[in-house]
mmCIF file of C-alpha atoms and ligand atoms in Angstrom:
data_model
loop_
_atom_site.group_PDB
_atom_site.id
_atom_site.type_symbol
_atom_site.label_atom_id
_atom_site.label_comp_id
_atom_site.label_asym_id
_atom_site.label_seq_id
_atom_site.Cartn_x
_atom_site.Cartn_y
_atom_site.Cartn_z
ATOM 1 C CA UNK A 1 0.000 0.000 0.000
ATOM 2 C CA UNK A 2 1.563 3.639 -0.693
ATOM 3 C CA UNK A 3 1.536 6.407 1.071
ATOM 4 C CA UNK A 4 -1.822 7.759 -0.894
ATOM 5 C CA UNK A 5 -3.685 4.809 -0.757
ATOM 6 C CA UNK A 6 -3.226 5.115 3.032
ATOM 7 C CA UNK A 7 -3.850 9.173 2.994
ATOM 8 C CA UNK A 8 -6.872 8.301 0.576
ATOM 9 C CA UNK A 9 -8.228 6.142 2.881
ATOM 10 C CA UNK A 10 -8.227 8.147 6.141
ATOM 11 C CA UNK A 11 -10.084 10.706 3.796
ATOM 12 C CA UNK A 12 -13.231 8.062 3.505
ATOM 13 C CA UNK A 13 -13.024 6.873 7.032
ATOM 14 C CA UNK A 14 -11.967 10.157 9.001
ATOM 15 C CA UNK A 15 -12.924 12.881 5.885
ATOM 16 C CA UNK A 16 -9.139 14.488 6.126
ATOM 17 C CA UNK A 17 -5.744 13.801 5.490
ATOM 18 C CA UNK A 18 -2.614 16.238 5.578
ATOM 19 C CA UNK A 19 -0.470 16.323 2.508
ATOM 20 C CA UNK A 20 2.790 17.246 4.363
ATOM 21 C CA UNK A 21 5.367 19.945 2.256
ATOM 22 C CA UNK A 22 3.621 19.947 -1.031
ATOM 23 C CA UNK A 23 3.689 23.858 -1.831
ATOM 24 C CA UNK A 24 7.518 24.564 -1.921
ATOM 25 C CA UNK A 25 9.331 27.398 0.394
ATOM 26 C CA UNK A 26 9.384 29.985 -2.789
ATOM 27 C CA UNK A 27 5.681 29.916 -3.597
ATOM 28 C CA UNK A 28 4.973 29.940 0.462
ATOM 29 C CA UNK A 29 6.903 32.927 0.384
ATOM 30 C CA UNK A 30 5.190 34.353 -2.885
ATOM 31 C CA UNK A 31 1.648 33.738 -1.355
ATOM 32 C CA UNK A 32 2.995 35.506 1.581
ATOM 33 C CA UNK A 33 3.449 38.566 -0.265
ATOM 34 C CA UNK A 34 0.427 38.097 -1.953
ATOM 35 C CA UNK A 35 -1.427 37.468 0.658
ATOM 36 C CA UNK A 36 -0.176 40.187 3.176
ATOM 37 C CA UNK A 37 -0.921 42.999 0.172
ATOM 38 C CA UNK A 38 -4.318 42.045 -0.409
ATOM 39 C CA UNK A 39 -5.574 41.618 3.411
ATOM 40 C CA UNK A 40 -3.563 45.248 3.662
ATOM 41 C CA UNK A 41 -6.520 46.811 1.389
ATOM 42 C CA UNK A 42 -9.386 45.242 2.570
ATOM 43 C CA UNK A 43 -11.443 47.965 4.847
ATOM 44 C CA UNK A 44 -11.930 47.809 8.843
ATOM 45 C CA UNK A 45 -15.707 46.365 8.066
ATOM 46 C CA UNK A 46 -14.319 43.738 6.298
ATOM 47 C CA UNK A 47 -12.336 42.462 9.549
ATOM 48 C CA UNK A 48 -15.136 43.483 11.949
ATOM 49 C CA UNK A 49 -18.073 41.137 10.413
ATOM 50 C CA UNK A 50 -15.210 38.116 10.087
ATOM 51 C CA UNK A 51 -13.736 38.475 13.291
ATOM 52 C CA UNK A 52 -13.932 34.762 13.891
ATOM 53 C CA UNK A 53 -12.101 33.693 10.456
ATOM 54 C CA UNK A 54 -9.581 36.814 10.828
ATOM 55 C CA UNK A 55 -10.699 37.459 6.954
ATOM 56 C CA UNK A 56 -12.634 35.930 4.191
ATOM 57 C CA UNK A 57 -11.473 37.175 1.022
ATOM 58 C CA UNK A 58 -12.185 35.851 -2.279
ATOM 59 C CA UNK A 59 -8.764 34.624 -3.942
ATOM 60 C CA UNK A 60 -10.460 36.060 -7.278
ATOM 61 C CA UNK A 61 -8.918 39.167 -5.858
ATOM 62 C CA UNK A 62 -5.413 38.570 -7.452
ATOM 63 C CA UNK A 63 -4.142 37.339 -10.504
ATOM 64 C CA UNK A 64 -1.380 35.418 -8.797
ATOM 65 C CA UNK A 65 -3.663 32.558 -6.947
ATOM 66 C CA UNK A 66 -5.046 31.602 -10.391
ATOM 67 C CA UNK A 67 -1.008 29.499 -10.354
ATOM 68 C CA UNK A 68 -1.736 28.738 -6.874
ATOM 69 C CA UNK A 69 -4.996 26.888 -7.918
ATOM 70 C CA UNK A 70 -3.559 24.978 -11.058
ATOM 71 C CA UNK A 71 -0.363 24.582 -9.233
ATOM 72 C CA UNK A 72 1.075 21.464 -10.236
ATOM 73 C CA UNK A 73 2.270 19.451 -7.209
ATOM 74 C CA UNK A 74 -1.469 20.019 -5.566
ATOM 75 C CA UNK A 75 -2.567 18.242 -8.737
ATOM 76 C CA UNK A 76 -0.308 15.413 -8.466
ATOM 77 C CA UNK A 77 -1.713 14.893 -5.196
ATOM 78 C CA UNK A 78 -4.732 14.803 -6.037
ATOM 79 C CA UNK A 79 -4.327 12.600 -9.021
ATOM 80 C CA UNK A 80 -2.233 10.695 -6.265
ATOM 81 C CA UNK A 81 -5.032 10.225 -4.424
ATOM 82 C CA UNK A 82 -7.068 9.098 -7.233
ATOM 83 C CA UNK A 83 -8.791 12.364 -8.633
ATOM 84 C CA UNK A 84 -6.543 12.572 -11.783
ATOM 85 C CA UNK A 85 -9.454 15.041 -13.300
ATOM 86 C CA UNK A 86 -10.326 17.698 -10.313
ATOM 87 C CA UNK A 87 -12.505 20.719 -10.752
ATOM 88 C CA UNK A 88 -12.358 23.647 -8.707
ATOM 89 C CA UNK A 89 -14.823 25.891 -7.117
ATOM 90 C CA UNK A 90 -13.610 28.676 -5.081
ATOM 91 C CA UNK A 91 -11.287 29.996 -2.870
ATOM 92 C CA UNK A 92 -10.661 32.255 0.669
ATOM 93 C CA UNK A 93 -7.920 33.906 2.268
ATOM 94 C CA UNK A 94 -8.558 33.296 5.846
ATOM 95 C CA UNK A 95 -5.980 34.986 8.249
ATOM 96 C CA UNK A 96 -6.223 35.145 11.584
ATOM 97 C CA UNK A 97 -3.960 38.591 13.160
ATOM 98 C CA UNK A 98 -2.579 38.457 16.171
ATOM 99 C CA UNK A 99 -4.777 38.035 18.949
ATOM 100 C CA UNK A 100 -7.915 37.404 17.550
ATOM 101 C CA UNK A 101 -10.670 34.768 18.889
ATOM 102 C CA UNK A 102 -11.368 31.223 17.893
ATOM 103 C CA UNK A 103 -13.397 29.989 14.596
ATOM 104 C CA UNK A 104 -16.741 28.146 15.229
ATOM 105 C CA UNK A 105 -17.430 24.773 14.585
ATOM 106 C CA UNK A 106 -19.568 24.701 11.409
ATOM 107 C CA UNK A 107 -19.413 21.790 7.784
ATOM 108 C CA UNK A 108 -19.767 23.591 4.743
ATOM 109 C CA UNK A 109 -21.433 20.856 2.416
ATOM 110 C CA UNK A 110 -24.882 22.162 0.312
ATOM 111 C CA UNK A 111 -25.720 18.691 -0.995
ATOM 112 C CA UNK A 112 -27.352 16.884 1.949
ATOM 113 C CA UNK A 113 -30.834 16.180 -0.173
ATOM 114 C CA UNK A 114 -29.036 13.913 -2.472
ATOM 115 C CA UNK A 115 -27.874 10.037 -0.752
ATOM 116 C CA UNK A 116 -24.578 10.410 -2.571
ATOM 117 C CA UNK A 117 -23.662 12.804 1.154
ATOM 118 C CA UNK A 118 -24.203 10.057 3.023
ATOM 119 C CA UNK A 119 -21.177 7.959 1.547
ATOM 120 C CA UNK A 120 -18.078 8.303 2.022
ATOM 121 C CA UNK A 121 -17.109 9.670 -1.386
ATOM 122 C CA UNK A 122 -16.087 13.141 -1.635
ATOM 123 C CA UNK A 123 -18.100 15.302 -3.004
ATOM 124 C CA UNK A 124 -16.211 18.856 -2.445
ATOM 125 C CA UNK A 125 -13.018 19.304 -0.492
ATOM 126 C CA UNK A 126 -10.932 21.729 0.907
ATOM 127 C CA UNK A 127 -7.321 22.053 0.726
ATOM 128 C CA UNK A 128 -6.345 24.283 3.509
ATOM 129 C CA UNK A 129 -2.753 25.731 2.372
ATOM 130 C CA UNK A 130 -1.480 27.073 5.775
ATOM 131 C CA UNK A 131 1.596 30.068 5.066
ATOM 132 C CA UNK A 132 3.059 29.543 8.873
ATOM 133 C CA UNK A 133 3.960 26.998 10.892
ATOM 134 C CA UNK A 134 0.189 26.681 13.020
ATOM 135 C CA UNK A 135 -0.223 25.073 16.164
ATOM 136 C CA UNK A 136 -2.700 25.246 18.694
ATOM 137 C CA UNK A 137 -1.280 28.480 19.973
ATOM 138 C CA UNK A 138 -1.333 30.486 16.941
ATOM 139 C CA UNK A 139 -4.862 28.869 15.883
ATOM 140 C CA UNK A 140 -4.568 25.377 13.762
ATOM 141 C CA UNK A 141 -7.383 23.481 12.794
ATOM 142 C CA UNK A 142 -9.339 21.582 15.054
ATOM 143 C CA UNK A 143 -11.511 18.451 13.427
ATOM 144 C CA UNK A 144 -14.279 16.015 14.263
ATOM 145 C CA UNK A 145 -12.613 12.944 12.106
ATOM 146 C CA UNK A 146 -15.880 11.094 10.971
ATOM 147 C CA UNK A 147 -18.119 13.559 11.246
ATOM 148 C CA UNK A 148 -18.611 13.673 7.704
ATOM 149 C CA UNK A 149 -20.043 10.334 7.810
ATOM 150 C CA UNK A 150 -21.115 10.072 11.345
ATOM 151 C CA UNK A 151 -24.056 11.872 13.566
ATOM 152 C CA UNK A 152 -22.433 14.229 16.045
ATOM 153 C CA UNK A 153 -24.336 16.061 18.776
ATOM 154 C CA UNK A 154 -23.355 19.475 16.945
ATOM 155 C CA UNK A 155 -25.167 18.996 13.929
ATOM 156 C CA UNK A 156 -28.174 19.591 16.055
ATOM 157 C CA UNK A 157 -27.042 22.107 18.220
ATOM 158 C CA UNK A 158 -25.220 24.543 15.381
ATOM 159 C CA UNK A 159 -27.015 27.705 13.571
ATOM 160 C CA UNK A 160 -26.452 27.833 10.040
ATOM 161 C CA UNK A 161 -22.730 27.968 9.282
ATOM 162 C CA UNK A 162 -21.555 31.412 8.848
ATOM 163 C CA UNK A 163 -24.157 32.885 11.002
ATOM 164 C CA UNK A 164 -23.531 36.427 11.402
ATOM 165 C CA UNK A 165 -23.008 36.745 15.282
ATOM 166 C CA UNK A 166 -20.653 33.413 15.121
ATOM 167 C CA UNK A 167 -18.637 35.344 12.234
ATOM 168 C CA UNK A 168 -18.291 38.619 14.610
ATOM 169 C CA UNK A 169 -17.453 35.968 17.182
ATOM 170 C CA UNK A 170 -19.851 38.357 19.850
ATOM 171 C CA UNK A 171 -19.751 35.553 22.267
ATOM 172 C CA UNK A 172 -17.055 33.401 22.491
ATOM 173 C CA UNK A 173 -19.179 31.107 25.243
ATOM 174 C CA UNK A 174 -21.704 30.047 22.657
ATOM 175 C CA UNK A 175 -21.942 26.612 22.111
ATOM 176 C CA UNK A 176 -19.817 26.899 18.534
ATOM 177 C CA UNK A 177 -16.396 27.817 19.949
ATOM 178 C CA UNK A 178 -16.410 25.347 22.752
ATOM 179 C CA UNK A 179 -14.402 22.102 23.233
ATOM 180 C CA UNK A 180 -16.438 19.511 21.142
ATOM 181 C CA UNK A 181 -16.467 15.683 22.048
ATOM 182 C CA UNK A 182 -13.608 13.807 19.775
ATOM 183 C CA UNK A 183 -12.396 17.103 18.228
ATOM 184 C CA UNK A 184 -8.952 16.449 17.688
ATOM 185 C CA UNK A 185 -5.807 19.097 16.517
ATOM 186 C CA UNK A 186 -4.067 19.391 13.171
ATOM 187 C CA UNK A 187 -0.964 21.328 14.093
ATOM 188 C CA UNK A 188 0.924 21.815 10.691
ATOM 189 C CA UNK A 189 4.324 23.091 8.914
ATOM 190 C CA UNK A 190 4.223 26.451 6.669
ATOM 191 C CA UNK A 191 3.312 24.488 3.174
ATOM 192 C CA UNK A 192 1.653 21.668 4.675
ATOM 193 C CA UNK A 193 -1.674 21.246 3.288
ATOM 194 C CA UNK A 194 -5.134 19.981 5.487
ATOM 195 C CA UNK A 195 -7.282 18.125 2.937
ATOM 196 C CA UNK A 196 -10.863 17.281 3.825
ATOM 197 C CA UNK A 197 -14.540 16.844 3.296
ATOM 198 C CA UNK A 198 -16.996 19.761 2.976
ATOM 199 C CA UNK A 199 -19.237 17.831 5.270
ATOM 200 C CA UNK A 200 -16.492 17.490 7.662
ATOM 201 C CA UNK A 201 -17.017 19.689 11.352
ATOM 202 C CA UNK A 202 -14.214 21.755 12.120
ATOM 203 C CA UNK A 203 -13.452 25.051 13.668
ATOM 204 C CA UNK A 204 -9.753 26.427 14.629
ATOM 205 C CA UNK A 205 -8.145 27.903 17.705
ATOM 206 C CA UNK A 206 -7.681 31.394 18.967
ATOM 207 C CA UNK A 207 -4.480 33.130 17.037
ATOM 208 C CA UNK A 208 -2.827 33.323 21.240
ATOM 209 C CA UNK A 209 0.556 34.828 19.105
ATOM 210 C CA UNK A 210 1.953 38.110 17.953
ATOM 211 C CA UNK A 211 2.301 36.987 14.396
ATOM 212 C CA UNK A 212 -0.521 36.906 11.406
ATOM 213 C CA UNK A 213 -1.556 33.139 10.969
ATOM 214 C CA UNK A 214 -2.774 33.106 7.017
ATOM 215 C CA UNK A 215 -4.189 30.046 5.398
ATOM 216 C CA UNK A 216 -5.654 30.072 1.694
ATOM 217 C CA UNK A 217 -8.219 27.656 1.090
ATOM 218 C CA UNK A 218 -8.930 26.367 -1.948
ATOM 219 C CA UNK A 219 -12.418 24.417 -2.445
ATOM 220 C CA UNK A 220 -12.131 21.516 -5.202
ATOM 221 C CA UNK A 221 -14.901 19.011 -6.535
ATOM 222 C CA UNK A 222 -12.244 15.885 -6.448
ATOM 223 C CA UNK A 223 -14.438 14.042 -8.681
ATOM 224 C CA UNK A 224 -16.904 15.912 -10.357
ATOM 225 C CA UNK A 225 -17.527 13.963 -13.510
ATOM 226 C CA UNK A 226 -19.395 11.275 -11.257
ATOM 227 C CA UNK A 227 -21.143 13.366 -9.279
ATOM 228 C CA UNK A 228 -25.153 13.030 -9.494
ATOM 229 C CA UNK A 229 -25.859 14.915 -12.408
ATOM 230 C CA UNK A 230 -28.430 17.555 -10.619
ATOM 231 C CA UNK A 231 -25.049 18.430 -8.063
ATOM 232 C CA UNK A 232 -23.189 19.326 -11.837
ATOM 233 C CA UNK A 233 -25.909 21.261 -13.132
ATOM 234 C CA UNK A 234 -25.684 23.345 -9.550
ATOM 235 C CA UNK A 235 -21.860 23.869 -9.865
ATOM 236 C CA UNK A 236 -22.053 24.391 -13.326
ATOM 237 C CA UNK A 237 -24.404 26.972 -12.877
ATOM 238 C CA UNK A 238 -22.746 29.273 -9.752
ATOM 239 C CA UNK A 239 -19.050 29.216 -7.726
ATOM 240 C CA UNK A 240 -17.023 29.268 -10.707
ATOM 241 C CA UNK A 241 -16.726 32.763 -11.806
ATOM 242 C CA UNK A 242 -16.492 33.680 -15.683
ATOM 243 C CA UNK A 243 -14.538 36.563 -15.575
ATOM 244 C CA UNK A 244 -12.178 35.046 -13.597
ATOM 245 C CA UNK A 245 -11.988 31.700 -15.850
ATOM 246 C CA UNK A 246 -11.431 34.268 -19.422
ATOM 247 C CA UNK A 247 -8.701 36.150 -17.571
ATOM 248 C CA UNK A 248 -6.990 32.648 -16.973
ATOM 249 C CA UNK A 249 -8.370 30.158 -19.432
ATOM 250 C CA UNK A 250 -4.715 28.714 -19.999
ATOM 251 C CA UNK A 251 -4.505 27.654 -16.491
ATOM 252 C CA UNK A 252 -7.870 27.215 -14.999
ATOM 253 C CA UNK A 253 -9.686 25.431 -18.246
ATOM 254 C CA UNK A 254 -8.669 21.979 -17.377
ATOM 255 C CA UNK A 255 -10.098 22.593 -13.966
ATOM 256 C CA UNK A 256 -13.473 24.546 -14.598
ATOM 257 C CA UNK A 257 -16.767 22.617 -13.500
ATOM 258 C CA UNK A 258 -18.532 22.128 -16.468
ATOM 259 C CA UNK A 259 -21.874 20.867 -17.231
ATOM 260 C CA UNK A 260 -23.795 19.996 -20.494
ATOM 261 C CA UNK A 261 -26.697 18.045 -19.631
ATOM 262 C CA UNK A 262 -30.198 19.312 -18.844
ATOM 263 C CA UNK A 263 -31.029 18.089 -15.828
ATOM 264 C CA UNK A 264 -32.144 20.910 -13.471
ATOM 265 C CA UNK A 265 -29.357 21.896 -10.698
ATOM 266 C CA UNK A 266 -29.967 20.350 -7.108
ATOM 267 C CA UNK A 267 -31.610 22.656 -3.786
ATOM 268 C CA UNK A 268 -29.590 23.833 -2.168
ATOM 269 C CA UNK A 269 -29.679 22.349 1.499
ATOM 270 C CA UNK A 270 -26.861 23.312 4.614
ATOM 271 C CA UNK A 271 -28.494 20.901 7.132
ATOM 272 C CA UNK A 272 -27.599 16.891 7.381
ATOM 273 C CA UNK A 273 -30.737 15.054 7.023
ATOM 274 C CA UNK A 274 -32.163 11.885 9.100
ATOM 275 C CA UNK A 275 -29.792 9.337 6.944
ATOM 276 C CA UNK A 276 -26.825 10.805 8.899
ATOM 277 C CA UNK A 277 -27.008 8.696 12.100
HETATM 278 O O1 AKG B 1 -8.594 29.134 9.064
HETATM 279 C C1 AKG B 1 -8.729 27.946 9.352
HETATM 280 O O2 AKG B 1 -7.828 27.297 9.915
HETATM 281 C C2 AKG B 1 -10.005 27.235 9.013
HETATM 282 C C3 AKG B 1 -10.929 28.084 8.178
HETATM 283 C C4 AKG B 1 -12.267 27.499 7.962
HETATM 284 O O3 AKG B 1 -12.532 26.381 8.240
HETATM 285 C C5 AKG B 1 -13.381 28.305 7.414
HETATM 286 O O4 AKG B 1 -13.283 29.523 7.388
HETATM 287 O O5 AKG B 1 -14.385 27.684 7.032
#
């Protein structure tokens, strides 16, 4: 067995797996600058409403991540992990500054009315491209492994994902940004990269450091040409922006979700269903 077929399968069982090193030291530092110059001209607002993430910003916002996203050794991963034909979706620069408050515990998956979401094949993943070293001091990612399969008490308990009070992070008691039964740490290396399920719970700790913590995350559909037709149509239809695709059609092509069919796109639906036990 290799090293992916193991990694592959702790993403069907557990719904992560960390690709260790795969963006080298001069791109880190790149995305670094990159990174630093757009947070730099986003306004106050911007960093008020997302306290909780640090930031959200759309990677659309420069040229440069469009070789971040078709960057080869992600796509050998992938491929190594048997998605030799990803799409991708969208993508967030999430940066936590110094001294800023936990994430809550949310899953961002929008397919639950369709049984292919409760299987373990992935339907949309993250790859979580962390610029620092990130522990549990400076805020690393904290997981559920099996949730995405698995009935956990906070799929009950949770507002919607995103909710605007849990984004401001106005109270840090709530429910969302407290220790959660079988959460466990992914403390990583600056270049590492956190893989893992849409459907997957997960939250990160409090930036405790003096030091930005930025991580880009990319969302990908691993293995889009065998997803239920309706979940094509959808993607088809909305997160992959045109403008964006002509201004980079050499690199981002290959990787656009495309859909020809006429089947109409799925509803969209945040919230696991009773098949999730
Ligand atoms: O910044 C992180 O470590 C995790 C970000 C995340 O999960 C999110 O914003 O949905």
């Amino acid at each position: 067995m290799t090293d992916y077929d193991r990694k592959r399968q702790q993403l069907d069982r557990d719904g992560f797996c960390l690709l260790e090193g795969i963006i080298a030291e001069g791109m880190v530092e790149q995305l670094r600058e990159v990174t630093d110059r757009v947070i730099a001209r986003q306004e106050a607002a911007h960093f008020a409403r997302q306290r909780a993430q640090g930031s959200l910003i759309r990677v659309t916002e420069d040229p440069f991540m469009a070789r971040l996203i078709a960057y080869p050794p992600i796509l050998e991963a992938l491929a190594g992990l048997g998605f030799p034909d990803p799409k991708w979706g969208s993508g967030f620069i999430i940066s936590k500054p110094a001294g800023s408050p936990p994430l809550f515990w949310h899953q961002d998956a929008r397919f639950w009315d369709d049984p292919i979401s409760y299987t373990p094949r992935t339907i949309q993943c993250f790859l979580m491209i962390y610029l620092v070293d990130t522990t549990r001091h400076n805020g690393c990612l904290r997981l559920i492994p099996g949730s995405h399969l698995k009935r956990h008490r906070l799929h009950d308990a949770l507002p919607d994902a995103h909710e605007e009070a849990l984004s401001r992070a106005d109270d840090i008691r709530h429910l969302a940004f407290q220790r959660a039964e079988g959460e466990v740490d992914v403390p990583v290396r600056a270049g590492d990269v956190v893989m893992g399920s849409a459907r997957l719970l997960h939250a990160a700790h409090g930036n405790r450091s003096d030091q930005r913590r930025t991580n880009i995350t990319l969302w990908y559909y691993p293995d889009f040409a065998n997803l239920p037709e309706g979940i094509r149509a959808y993607l088809a239809d909305t997160d992959f922006s045109p403008e964006w695709q002509a201004q980079h059609r050499d690199l981002l092509e290959p990787l656009r979700p495309a859909y020809e069919g006429d089947a109409a796109p799925i509803r969209l639906n945040r919230k696991p269903g009773p098949a999730l036990r």
